[in-house]
Amino acid sequence: MSKVAVVGTGYVGLTTAACLADLGHDVTAVDIDSEKVHVLQQGRPTIYEPGLEEVMARTMKAGRLRFTEDYAQAIPGLEFVFIAVGTPPGRRGEADLVYIKQASKSIAATMRSTLTIVNKSTVPIGTGDIVSRIVGEHLESEIPFHVVSNPEFLREGSAIHDFTHPDRLVFGSHDRTAAEGVARLFEKLETTILITDLYTAEMIKYASNAFLATRISFINEMARICERVDADVKVVAEGMGLDRRIGPLFLEAGIGYGGSCFPKDVKALARMAENNGLHPELLDAVMEINLDQRTLVIEKLREVLGGLRNQEIGILGLAFKPNTDDIREAPALDVINSLLLKGARLRVYDPRAMPVARRQLNSVQYCEDAYAAARGADALLVVTDWEEFKALDLEQVKTLMRRPVIVDGRNIFDPSRMRELGFVYRGVGRS
Ligand code: NAD
């Protein structure tokens, strides 16, 4: 068992803290957001993540997980501190390191003995050196420390499962022994461990996210071609995915990727390439295709309805993907703003994300369920593929709507069944 701190209690930090405590470590999680810390101290998760509340309850009861705003309570006497603060996009798309720098200073000001600083946030290549420099500059006395990169690959919505069943764990450092020391914290997990240098570890995260985003934009480009040649992109993806060299995942055509990772990470990687004198043509195309997908569903609505002004449109889904309440860079936000600008009236429903959405979206009517969103609507637009939308009683939906129009931005319904039921139905990439 090791004494560990986790700095930042967002999606990554809170999951990491709770799961490290569940592996048997003694964990203190630090956040500068006092409101968040107050809620967490009562054992209440500040995000919706399946299974998280149970892990928190178990580990807090066992006295292995606690929360504080005070670095001085968390850092002295520790062996490891994980940094899991946000790295949002800066003005030109580059990752903004302000929180990483603040966290590094606070760690340096409070550490009293040898410490390994582990960076979990997604950061531009070389950030580990920036952390080293800042910590070195702010130490009150000569204390040895190491910096290790341990990029995080968990997915919101299945974060606990992903922590406990990772495909691989990556540790990178200028000091291999330090990286191996961090790897030992996870030895109870059965997985492949990759130990490498600092820059390569930092790059693996960006390359992985950029590749996944590329697969999504690739299949979306295929979807556009499918629509013109009367092919069905869902079956095309199935046929491609059966090839072991390709595999089936991340080949779902639709309204495009969103969330707090893919958009910002692809942008930051492209910016890094440019800063190094390169022209990231592929990454630029990936981003352009992704944004166009949002416009394409609006075009479909406009075409079927013969215009958007004063049309009543039900929006199914706000979260950027199912099983999360996260709406950061969610396609729904762009689509909603665009539809509002075009004069549409919107009735929205999401199983989890409405409390978060209410804080930034107020020109829409929030509905208690998907049926309420359908009531009196001229069209329904599926934006997030929540399971409960797949299970809707479509006959009931049809009787509630003013016009039976569904634009399915996630291809959750079967086009021929929708036609049989009498809907005017438009999916993505399906004839
Ligand atoms: P988040 O915005 O949900 O949480 C960040 C937290 O850090 C917030 O609670 C904030 O108050 C806290 N914070 C900021 N500055 C701080 C400081 N100086 N000291 C202590 N706490 C501070 O972010 P997230 O989604 O958890 O992402 C964190 C990092 O992990 C990002 O770099 C992200 O790209 C990466 N990542 C995220 C995911 C994901 O699915 N969300 C997956 C893999 C990697």
Short mmCIF file of C-alpha atoms and ligand atoms in Angstrom, two decimals:
data_model
loop_
_atom_site.label_atom_id
_atom_site.label_comp_id
_atom_site.label_asym_id
_atom_site.label_seq_id
_atom_site.Cartn_x
_atom_site.Cartn_y
_atom_site.Cartn_z
CA MET A 1 0.00 0.00 0.00
CA SER A 2 1.34 3.45 -0.90
CA LYS A 3 0.39 6.94 0.18
CA VAL A 4 -0.90 8.79 -2.84
CA ALA A 5 -2.49 12.14 -3.64
CA VAL A 6 -4.55 12.97 -6.68
CA VAL A 7 -4.74 16.61 -7.72
CA GLY A 8 -7.99 17.48 -9.50
CA THR A 9 -11.25 15.65 -8.85
CA GLY A 10 -12.92 15.82 -12.27
CA TYR A 11 -13.82 12.79 -14.38
CA VAL A 12 -10.24 11.50 -14.42
CA GLY A 13 -9.07 12.59 -10.96
CA LEU A 14 -12.11 11.39 -9.04
CA THR A 15 -12.15 8.04 -10.81
CA THR A 16 -8.39 7.64 -10.30
CA ALA A 17 -8.57 8.58 -6.61
CA ALA A 18 -11.48 6.25 -5.86
CA CYS A 19 -10.05 3.34 -7.85
CA LEU A 20 -6.51 3.70 -6.44
CA ALA A 21 -8.07 3.59 -2.96
CA ASP A 22 -10.00 0.50 -4.05
CA LEU A 23 -6.68 -1.11 -5.04
CA GLY A 24 -5.65 -0.65 -1.39
CA HIS A 25 -3.71 2.62 -1.49
CA ASP A 26 -4.18 5.47 0.94
CA VAL A 27 -5.48 8.34 -1.16
CA THR A 28 -6.05 12.04 -0.55
CA ALA A 29 -7.70 13.91 -3.40
CA VAL A 30 -7.17 17.67 -3.67
CA ASP A 31 -9.23 20.19 -5.60
CA ILE A 32 -9.27 23.99 -5.57
CA ASP A 33 -13.04 23.98 -6.10
CA SER A 34 -14.27 24.17 -2.51
CA GLU A 35 -17.89 23.48 -3.43
CA LYS A 36 -16.85 20.26 -5.16
CA VAL A 37 -14.68 19.20 -2.24
CA HIS A 38 -17.54 19.85 0.19
CA VAL A 39 -19.89 17.58 -1.79
CA LEU A 40 -17.23 14.87 -2.20
CA GLN A 41 -16.45 14.91 1.52
CA GLN A 42 -20.05 13.78 2.08
CA GLY A 43 -19.47 10.79 -0.19
CA ARG A 44 -21.52 12.25 -3.03
CA PRO A 45 -19.98 12.07 -6.53
CA THR A 46 -19.94 15.40 -8.39
CA ILE A 47 -20.27 13.68 -11.76
CA TYR A 48 -22.52 10.93 -13.05
CA GLU A 49 -20.38 7.85 -13.59
CA PRO A 50 -21.81 4.32 -13.21
CA GLY A 51 -20.39 2.52 -10.15
CA LEU A 52 -18.46 5.52 -8.82
CA GLU A 53 -20.69 6.19 -5.81
CA GLU A 54 -20.27 2.58 -4.61
CA VAL A 55 -16.46 2.68 -4.93
CA MET A 56 -16.38 6.01 -3.08
CA ALA A 57 -18.63 4.67 -0.31
CA ARG A 58 -16.52 1.53 0.12
CA THR A 59 -13.15 3.26 0.20
CA MET A 60 -14.24 6.25 2.31
CA LYS A 61 -15.77 3.88 4.88
CA ALA A 62 -12.49 1.96 4.97
CA GLY A 63 -10.69 5.27 5.61
CA ARG A 64 -8.59 5.03 2.45
CA LEU A 65 -10.11 7.97 0.52
CA ARG A 66 -10.53 11.56 1.64
CA PHE A 67 -10.92 14.96 0.00
CA THR A 68 -9.41 18.34 0.78
CA GLU A 69 -8.81 21.79 -0.69
CA ASP A 70 -5.56 22.06 1.20
CA TYR A 71 -2.38 20.87 -0.50
CA ALA A 72 -0.56 21.14 2.83
CA GLN A 73 -2.86 18.42 4.21
CA ALA A 74 -2.40 16.17 1.21
CA ILE A 75 1.18 16.38 -0.04
CA PRO A 76 3.71 16.18 2.85
CA GLY A 77 4.94 12.64 3.51
CA LEU A 78 3.61 11.21 0.26
CA GLU A 79 5.40 8.95 -2.22
CA PHE A 80 3.29 9.72 -5.29
CA VAL A 81 1.11 12.56 -6.50
CA PHE A 82 -1.02 12.26 -9.61
CA ILE A 83 -1.92 15.42 -11.52
CA ALA A 84 -5.34 15.13 -13.17
CA VAL A 85 -6.36 18.75 -13.73
CA GLY A 86 -8.00 20.02 -16.92
CA THR A 87 -6.02 21.01 -20.01
CA PRO A 88 -8.67 22.95 -21.95
CA PRO A 89 -8.04 24.41 -25.40
CA GLY A 90 -6.32 27.78 -25.47
CA ARG A 91 -7.20 30.57 -27.89
CA ARG A 92 -5.35 29.04 -30.84
CA GLY A 93 -6.34 25.44 -30.10
CA GLU A 94 -3.18 24.61 -28.17
CA ALA A 95 -3.60 22.95 -24.74
CA ASP A 96 -3.78 25.56 -21.99
CA LEU A 97 -1.39 24.51 -19.22
CA VAL A 98 -2.46 27.07 -16.65
CA TYR A 99 -3.93 24.48 -14.25
CA ILE A 100 -0.95 22.14 -14.67
CA LYS A 101 1.40 25.00 -13.81
CA GLN A 102 -0.66 26.04 -10.78
CA ALA A 103 -0.80 22.46 -9.52
CA SER A 104 2.98 22.06 -10.00
CA LYS A 105 3.64 25.20 -7.95
CA SER A 106 1.30 24.08 -5.16
CA ILE A 107 2.93 20.63 -5.04
CA ALA A 108 6.41 22.17 -4.89
CA ALA A 109 5.37 24.53 -2.10
CA THR A 110 4.06 21.72 0.10
CA MET A 111 6.31 18.70 -0.60
CA ARG A 112 8.70 17.83 2.18
CA SER A 113 10.34 14.58 1.02
CA THR A 114 11.23 12.66 -2.15
CA LEU A 115 8.21 12.55 -4.42
CA THR A 116 7.21 11.09 -7.76
CA ILE A 117 4.92 13.43 -9.66
CA VAL A 118 2.74 11.52 -12.11
CA ASN A 119 0.96 13.41 -14.84
CA LYS A 120 -2.36 11.92 -15.96
CA SER A 121 -3.69 14.97 -17.75
CA THR A 122 -3.41 15.03 -21.54
CA VAL A 123 -0.56 17.44 -22.22
CA PRO A 124 1.61 18.60 -25.13
CA ILE A 125 4.85 16.73 -25.58
CA GLY A 126 7.48 18.09 -23.25
CA THR A 127 5.06 19.20 -20.53
CA GLY A 128 6.73 16.79 -18.09
CA ASP A 129 9.85 18.95 -18.44
CA ILE A 130 7.81 22.10 -17.75
CA VAL A 131 6.45 20.47 -14.57
CA SER A 132 10.02 19.53 -13.55
CA ARG A 133 11.23 23.07 -14.12
CA ILE A 134 8.36 24.69 -12.18
CA VAL A 135 8.65 22.28 -9.26
CA GLY A 136 12.44 22.78 -9.19
CA GLU A 137 12.00 26.57 -9.14
CA HIS A 138 9.40 26.55 -6.34
CA LEU A 139 10.91 24.04 -3.94
CA GLU A 140 11.72 25.54 -0.57
CA SER A 141 14.71 23.26 -0.12
CA GLU A 142 16.68 20.73 -2.17
CA ILE A 143 14.31 17.69 -2.37
CA PRO A 144 14.74 14.98 -5.01
CA PHE A 145 11.72 14.31 -7.25
CA HIS A 146 10.85 12.58 -10.51
CA VAL A 147 8.20 13.29 -13.13
CA VAL A 148 6.40 10.43 -14.84
CA SER A 149 3.78 10.59 -17.57
CA ASN A 150 0.91 8.12 -17.14
CA PRO A 151 -1.65 9.11 -19.79
CA GLU A 152 -5.26 8.20 -19.08
CA PHE A 153 -7.39 6.29 -21.57
CA LEU A 154 -10.63 5.86 -19.59
CA ARG A 155 -13.92 6.68 -21.25
CA GLU A 156 -16.59 8.70 -19.50
CA GLY A 157 -19.61 6.49 -18.91
CA SER A 158 -17.47 3.41 -18.24
CA ALA A 159 -14.63 5.04 -16.31
CA ILE A 160 -14.61 2.62 -13.37
CA HIS A 161 -14.62 -0.40 -15.66
CA ASP A 162 -11.91 1.14 -17.83
CA PHE A 163 -9.71 1.86 -14.81
CA THR A 164 -9.99 -1.70 -13.56
CA HIS A 165 -9.78 -3.37 -17.00
CA PRO A 166 -7.37 -1.22 -19.02
CA ASP A 167 -6.18 -2.37 -22.45
CA ARG A 168 -2.72 -1.18 -21.42
CA LEU A 169 -0.98 1.12 -18.96
CA VAL A 170 1.67 3.51 -20.21
CA PHE A 171 4.39 5.03 -18.02
CA GLY A 172 7.08 7.31 -19.40
CA SER A 173 9.92 9.12 -17.71
CA HIS A 174 13.50 10.24 -18.17
CA ASP A 175 14.09 7.92 -15.20
CA ARG A 176 12.99 4.36 -15.95
CA THR A 177 13.09 3.32 -12.27
CA ALA A 178 10.63 6.10 -11.42
CA ALA A 179 8.27 4.92 -14.17
CA GLU A 180 8.53 1.33 -12.90
CA GLY A 181 7.75 2.54 -9.37
CA VAL A 182 4.50 4.11 -10.56
CA ALA A 183 3.62 0.99 -12.54
CA ARG A 184 3.85 -1.05 -9.32
CA LEU A 185 0.93 0.93 -7.88
CA PHE A 186 -1.25 -0.79 -10.47
CA GLU A 187 0.21 -4.30 -10.13
CA LYS A 188 -3.13 -5.78 -9.05
CA LEU A 189 -4.55 -5.00 -12.50
CA GLU A 190 -3.98 -7.62 -15.15
CA THR A 191 -2.86 -5.76 -18.22
CA THR A 192 0.04 -4.96 -20.52
CA ILE A 193 2.48 -2.42 -19.09
CA LEU A 194 4.43 -0.23 -21.48
CA ILE A 195 7.37 1.64 -20.00
CA THR A 196 8.93 4.25 -22.23
CA ASP A 197 10.46 7.72 -22.21
CA LEU A 198 8.55 10.82 -21.16
CA TYR A 199 7.92 12.30 -24.61
CA THR A 200 6.80 9.02 -26.15
CA ALA A 201 4.31 8.41 -23.32
CA GLU A 202 2.87 11.91 -23.76
CA MET A 203 2.63 11.35 -27.52
CA ILE A 204 0.89 7.96 -27.21
CA LYS A 205 -2.16 9.68 -25.71
CA TYR A 206 -2.51 12.23 -28.52
CA ALA A 207 -1.83 9.66 -31.23
CA SER A 208 -4.46 7.31 -29.77
CA ASN A 209 -7.18 9.96 -29.56
CA ALA A 210 -6.34 11.35 -33.00
CA PHE A 211 -6.55 7.87 -34.49
CA LEU A 212 -9.96 7.18 -32.92
CA ALA A 213 -11.25 10.56 -34.12
CA THR A 214 -9.89 9.76 -37.59
CA ARG A 215 -11.87 6.51 -37.69
CA ILE A 216 -15.05 8.43 -36.87
CA SER A 217 -14.44 11.07 -39.54
CA PHE A 218 -13.46 8.36 -42.01
CA ILE A 219 -16.74 6.49 -41.57
CA ASN A 220 -18.63 9.78 -41.73
CA GLU A 221 -17.04 10.50 -45.09
CA MET A 222 -18.04 7.00 -46.19
CA ALA A 223 -21.58 7.79 -44.98
CA ARG A 224 -21.78 10.80 -47.27
CA ILE A 225 -20.73 8.67 -50.22
CA CYS A 226 -23.19 5.93 -49.19
CA GLU A 227 -26.07 8.41 -49.27
CA ARG A 228 -25.22 9.33 -52.88
CA VAL A 229 -24.79 5.76 -54.13
CA ASP A 230 -27.68 4.18 -52.18
CA ALA A 231 -25.52 2.04 -49.91
CA ASP A 232 -26.03 1.53 -46.15
CA VAL A 233 -23.06 2.74 -44.09
CA LYS A 234 -24.07 0.63 -41.07
CA VAL A 235 -23.67 -2.54 -43.11
CA VAL A 236 -20.55 -1.15 -44.78
CA ALA A 237 -19.03 -0.60 -41.30
CA GLU A 238 -20.08 -4.08 -40.24
CA GLY A 239 -18.46 -5.57 -43.33
CA MET A 240 -15.29 -3.57 -42.76
CA GLY A 241 -15.17 -4.34 -39.06
CA LEU A 242 -15.20 -8.08 -39.64
CA ASP A 243 -11.72 -7.69 -41.09
CA ARG A 244 -9.39 -8.28 -38.15
CA ARG A 245 -6.99 -5.68 -39.48
CA ILE A 246 -9.76 -3.08 -39.15
CA GLY A 247 -11.99 -4.20 -36.25
CA PRO A 248 -15.53 -2.97 -35.53
CA LEU A 249 -15.07 -0.16 -33.00
CA PHE A 250 -15.30 3.57 -33.71
CA LEU A 251 -16.90 2.99 -37.08
CA GLU A 252 -20.29 4.47 -36.24
CA ALA A 253 -21.40 7.13 -38.67
CA GLY A 254 -23.43 9.95 -37.18
CA ILE A 255 -23.44 13.49 -35.96
CA GLY A 256 -19.71 13.31 -35.15
CA TYR A 257 -17.52 13.17 -32.09
CA GLY A 258 -17.66 15.62 -29.19
CA GLY A 259 -16.71 15.69 -25.55
CA SER A 260 -13.87 17.10 -23.58
CA CYS A 261 -11.16 15.01 -25.25
CA PHE A 262 -11.31 14.28 -28.99
CA PRO A 263 -12.07 17.83 -30.20
CA LYS A 264 -9.45 19.49 -28.02
CA ASP A 265 -6.81 16.78 -28.39
CA VAL A 266 -6.97 16.60 -32.19
CA LYS A 267 -6.80 20.40 -32.31
CA ALA A 268 -3.86 20.51 -29.88
CA LEU A 269 -1.97 17.83 -31.82
CA ALA A 270 -2.51 19.71 -35.09
CA ARG A 271 -1.26 22.90 -33.40
CA MET A 272 1.81 21.03 -32.11
CA ALA A 273 2.51 19.75 -35.62
CA GLU A 274 2.27 23.29 -37.02
CA ASN A 275 4.52 24.63 -34.28
CA ASN A 276 7.05 22.06 -35.43
CA GLY A 277 6.89 23.22 -39.05
CA LEU A 278 4.51 20.50 -40.28
CA HIS A 279 1.17 20.66 -42.14
CA PRO A 280 -1.22 18.23 -40.43
CA GLU A 281 -3.48 17.75 -43.48
CA LEU A 282 -5.09 14.56 -42.19
CA LEU A 283 -5.88 16.02 -38.75
CA ASP A 284 -7.31 19.17 -40.37
CA ALA A 285 -9.59 17.05 -42.53
CA VAL A 286 -10.70 14.99 -39.53
CA MET A 287 -11.78 18.17 -37.71
CA GLU A 288 -13.48 19.67 -40.75
CA ILE A 289 -15.49 16.53 -41.51
CA ASN A 290 -16.52 16.32 -37.87
CA LEU A 291 -17.93 19.84 -37.78
CA ASP A 292 -19.69 19.36 -41.11
CA GLN A 293 -21.61 16.37 -39.72
CA ARG A 294 -23.45 18.73 -37.37
CA THR A 295 -24.49 20.93 -40.28
CA LEU A 296 -25.62 17.95 -42.32
CA VAL A 297 -28.30 16.86 -39.82
CA ILE A 298 -29.64 20.41 -39.71
CA GLU A 299 -29.78 20.40 -43.51
CA LYS A 300 -31.75 17.15 -43.39
CA LEU A 301 -34.27 18.68 -40.97
CA ARG A 302 -34.59 21.78 -43.14
CA GLU A 303 -35.10 19.75 -46.28
CA VAL A 304 -37.74 17.42 -44.81
CA LEU A 305 -39.64 20.20 -43.01
CA GLY A 306 -39.32 22.69 -45.89
CA GLY A 307 -37.70 25.30 -43.57
CA LEU A 308 -36.96 25.66 -39.87
CA ARG A 309 -38.58 28.91 -38.78
CA ASN A 310 -41.25 28.29 -36.12
CA GLN A 311 -40.87 24.54 -36.42
CA GLU A 312 -41.22 22.68 -33.14
CA ILE A 313 -38.28 20.26 -32.90
CA GLY A 314 -37.72 17.67 -30.19
CA ILE A 315 -34.05 17.06 -29.36
CA LEU A 316 -33.25 13.63 -27.92
CA GLY A 317 -29.93 13.81 -26.10
CA LEU A 318 -27.61 16.57 -24.90
CA ALA A 319 -24.64 14.64 -23.50
CA PHE A 320 -21.80 14.11 -25.96
CA LYS A 321 -22.34 10.37 -25.58
CA PRO A 322 -24.55 8.04 -23.51
CA ASN A 323 -24.02 7.23 -19.81
CA THR A 324 -22.52 10.59 -18.94
CA ASP A 325 -23.82 14.02 -17.98
CA ASP A 326 -20.89 15.71 -19.76
CA ILE A 327 -21.92 18.23 -22.41
CA ARG A 328 -18.47 19.74 -23.05
CA GLU A 329 -18.12 20.23 -26.84
CA ALA A 330 -21.25 18.11 -27.28
CA PRO A 331 -22.62 18.19 -30.85
CA ALA A 332 -26.02 18.96 -29.27
CA LEU A 333 -24.86 22.43 -28.23
CA ASP A 334 -23.84 23.48 -31.75
CA VAL A 335 -26.92 21.94 -33.29
CA ILE A 336 -29.25 23.58 -30.75
CA ASN A 337 -27.67 27.02 -31.16
CA SER A 338 -27.84 26.73 -34.91
CA LEU A 339 -31.49 25.63 -34.89
CA LEU A 340 -32.41 28.46 -32.52
CA LEU A 341 -30.70 30.97 -34.80
CA LYS A 342 -32.76 29.64 -37.69
CA GLY A 343 -35.95 30.28 -35.73
CA ALA A 344 -36.85 26.75 -34.60
CA ARG A 345 -38.48 26.12 -31.21
CA LEU A 346 -36.83 23.34 -29.25
CA ARG A 347 -38.10 20.80 -26.73
CA VAL A 348 -35.12 18.92 -25.32
CA TYR A 349 -34.65 15.84 -23.19
CA ASP A 350 -31.59 13.99 -21.89
CA PRO A 351 -31.68 11.31 -19.17
CA ARG A 352 -28.70 12.78 -17.26
CA ALA A 353 -27.34 15.98 -18.73
CA MET A 354 -30.24 18.40 -18.19
CA PRO A 355 -29.09 19.76 -14.80
CA VAL A 356 -25.70 20.68 -16.31
CA ALA A 357 -27.29 21.98 -19.52
CA ARG A 358 -29.71 24.27 -17.66
CA ARG A 359 -26.71 26.32 -16.50
CA GLN A 360 -25.78 27.28 -20.06
CA LEU A 361 -28.79 26.73 -22.32
CA ASN A 362 -31.98 28.61 -21.53
CA SER A 363 -33.82 29.28 -24.77
CA VAL A 364 -35.13 25.73 -24.95
CA GLN A 365 -37.93 23.90 -23.20
CA TYR A 366 -36.69 21.07 -20.98
CA CYS A 367 -38.94 18.00 -21.01
CA GLU A 368 -39.41 15.27 -18.43
CA ASP A 369 -38.94 12.44 -20.91
CA ALA A 370 -38.56 11.64 -24.60
CA TYR A 371 -42.33 11.38 -25.07
CA ALA A 372 -42.79 14.89 -23.72
CA ALA A 373 -40.15 16.10 -26.18
CA ALA A 374 -42.11 14.44 -29.00
CA ARG A 375 -45.46 15.95 -28.00
CA GLY A 376 -46.63 18.35 -30.73
CA ALA A 377 -43.22 18.25 -32.46
CA ASP A 378 -42.79 18.69 -36.21
CA ALA A 379 -39.65 16.56 -36.03
CA LEU A 380 -37.46 14.67 -33.59
CA LEU A 381 -33.69 14.81 -33.83
CA VAL A 382 -31.69 12.02 -32.15
CA VAL A 383 -28.39 13.48 -30.98
CA THR A 384 -27.18 11.00 -28.31
CA ASP A 385 -27.58 7.23 -28.55
CA TRP A 386 -28.90 6.58 -25.04
CA GLU A 387 -30.28 3.05 -24.62
CA GLU A 388 -33.66 4.42 -23.49
CA PHE A 389 -34.12 6.11 -26.87
CA LYS A 390 -33.55 2.79 -28.63
CA ALA A 391 -36.34 1.29 -26.51
CA LEU A 392 -38.94 4.01 -27.19
CA ASP A 393 -42.48 2.97 -28.06
CA LEU A 394 -42.35 4.44 -31.55
CA GLU A 395 -46.07 4.03 -32.21
CA GLN A 396 -46.77 6.17 -29.18
CA VAL A 397 -44.11 8.66 -30.29
CA LYS A 398 -45.82 8.92 -33.67
CA THR A 399 -49.25 9.60 -32.18
CA LEU A 400 -47.78 12.36 -30.02
CA MET A 401 -45.99 14.19 -32.84
CA ARG A 402 -47.59 16.79 -35.11
CA ARG A 403 -45.62 15.44 -38.07
CA PRO A 404 -43.95 12.01 -38.02
CA VAL A 405 -40.44 13.12 -38.92
CA ILE A 406 -37.32 11.65 -37.30
CA VAL A 407 -33.77 12.68 -38.19
CA ASP A 408 -31.59 10.10 -36.52
CA GLY A 409 -28.11 11.54 -35.96
CA ARG A 410 -26.91 8.28 -34.39
CA ASN A 411 -28.52 5.65 -36.64
CA ILE A 412 -30.27 4.01 -33.68
CA PHE A 413 -33.42 3.05 -35.61
CA ASP A 414 -33.93 0.66 -38.50
CA PRO A 415 -34.92 2.63 -41.63
CA SER A 416 -37.30 -0.01 -43.02
CA ARG A 417 -39.14 -0.41 -39.71
CA MET A 418 -39.44 3.37 -39.44
CA ARG A 419 -40.96 3.49 -42.92
CA GLU A 420 -43.38 0.68 -42.01
CA LEU A 421 -44.45 2.67 -38.96
CA GLY A 422 -45.15 5.62 -41.24
CA PHE A 423 -42.30 7.90 -40.24
CA VAL A 424 -40.41 10.17 -42.60
CA TYR A 425 -37.00 8.95 -41.48
CA ARG A 426 -33.49 10.16 -42.25
CA GLY A 427 -30.45 8.45 -40.79
CA VAL A 428 -26.80 9.15 -41.61
CA GLY A 429 -25.36 7.32 -44.60
CA ARG A 430 -28.39 5.11 -45.11
CA SER A 431 -30.38 5.12 -48.31
P1 NAD B 1 -12.31 18.12 -15.31
O1 NAD B 1 -12.44 19.48 -15.85
O2 NAD B 1 -13.52 17.26 -15.16
O3 NAD B 1 -11.60 18.19 -13.88
C1 NAD B 1 -10.47 18.94 -13.60
C2 NAD B 1 -10.47 19.25 -12.11
O4 NAD B 1 -9.23 19.84 -11.77
C3 NAD B 1 -11.56 20.22 -11.68
O5 NAD B 1 -12.29 19.65 -10.59
C4 NAD B 1 -10.79 21.46 -11.23
O6 NAD B 1 -11.42 22.17 -10.16
C5 NAD B 1 -9.49 20.84 -10.77
N1 NAD B 1 -8.35 21.77 -10.72
C6 NAD B 1 -7.98 22.72 -11.61
N2 NAD B 1 -6.86 23.32 -11.21
C7 NAD B 1 -6.49 22.73 -10.04
C8 NAD B 1 -5.40 22.90 -9.14
N3 NAD B 1 -4.47 23.82 -9.38
N4 NAD B 1 -5.35 22.13 -8.05
C9 NAD B 1 -6.31 21.21 -7.78
N5 NAD B 1 -7.34 20.99 -8.61
C10 NAD B 1 -7.45 21.75 -9.71
O7 NAD B 1 -11.23 17.39 -16.23
P2 NAD B 1 -11.18 15.85 -16.69
O8 NAD B 1 -12.22 15.58 -17.71
O9 NAD B 1 -11.10 14.99 -15.49
O10 NAD B 1 -9.78 15.83 -17.46
C11 NAD B 1 -8.56 15.98 -16.77
C12 NAD B 1 -7.44 15.67 -17.74
O11 NAD B 1 -7.51 14.31 -18.17
C13 NAD B 1 -7.48 16.51 -19.03
O12 NAD B 1 -6.16 16.75 -19.44
C14 NAD B 1 -8.15 15.58 -20.02
O13 NAD B 1 -7.79 15.85 -21.35
C15 NAD B 1 -7.61 14.22 -19.58
N6 NAD B 1 -8.49 13.09 -19.90
C16 NAD B 1 -9.82 13.20 -19.75
C17 NAD B 1 -10.62 12.10 -20.03
C18 NAD B 1 -12.11 12.21 -19.89
O14 NAD B 1 -12.79 11.30 -20.38
N7 NAD B 1 -12.65 13.23 -19.25
C19 NAD B 1 -10.06 10.89 -20.44
C20 NAD B 1 -8.67 10.81 -20.56
C21 NAD B 1 -7.88 11.93 -20.29
#
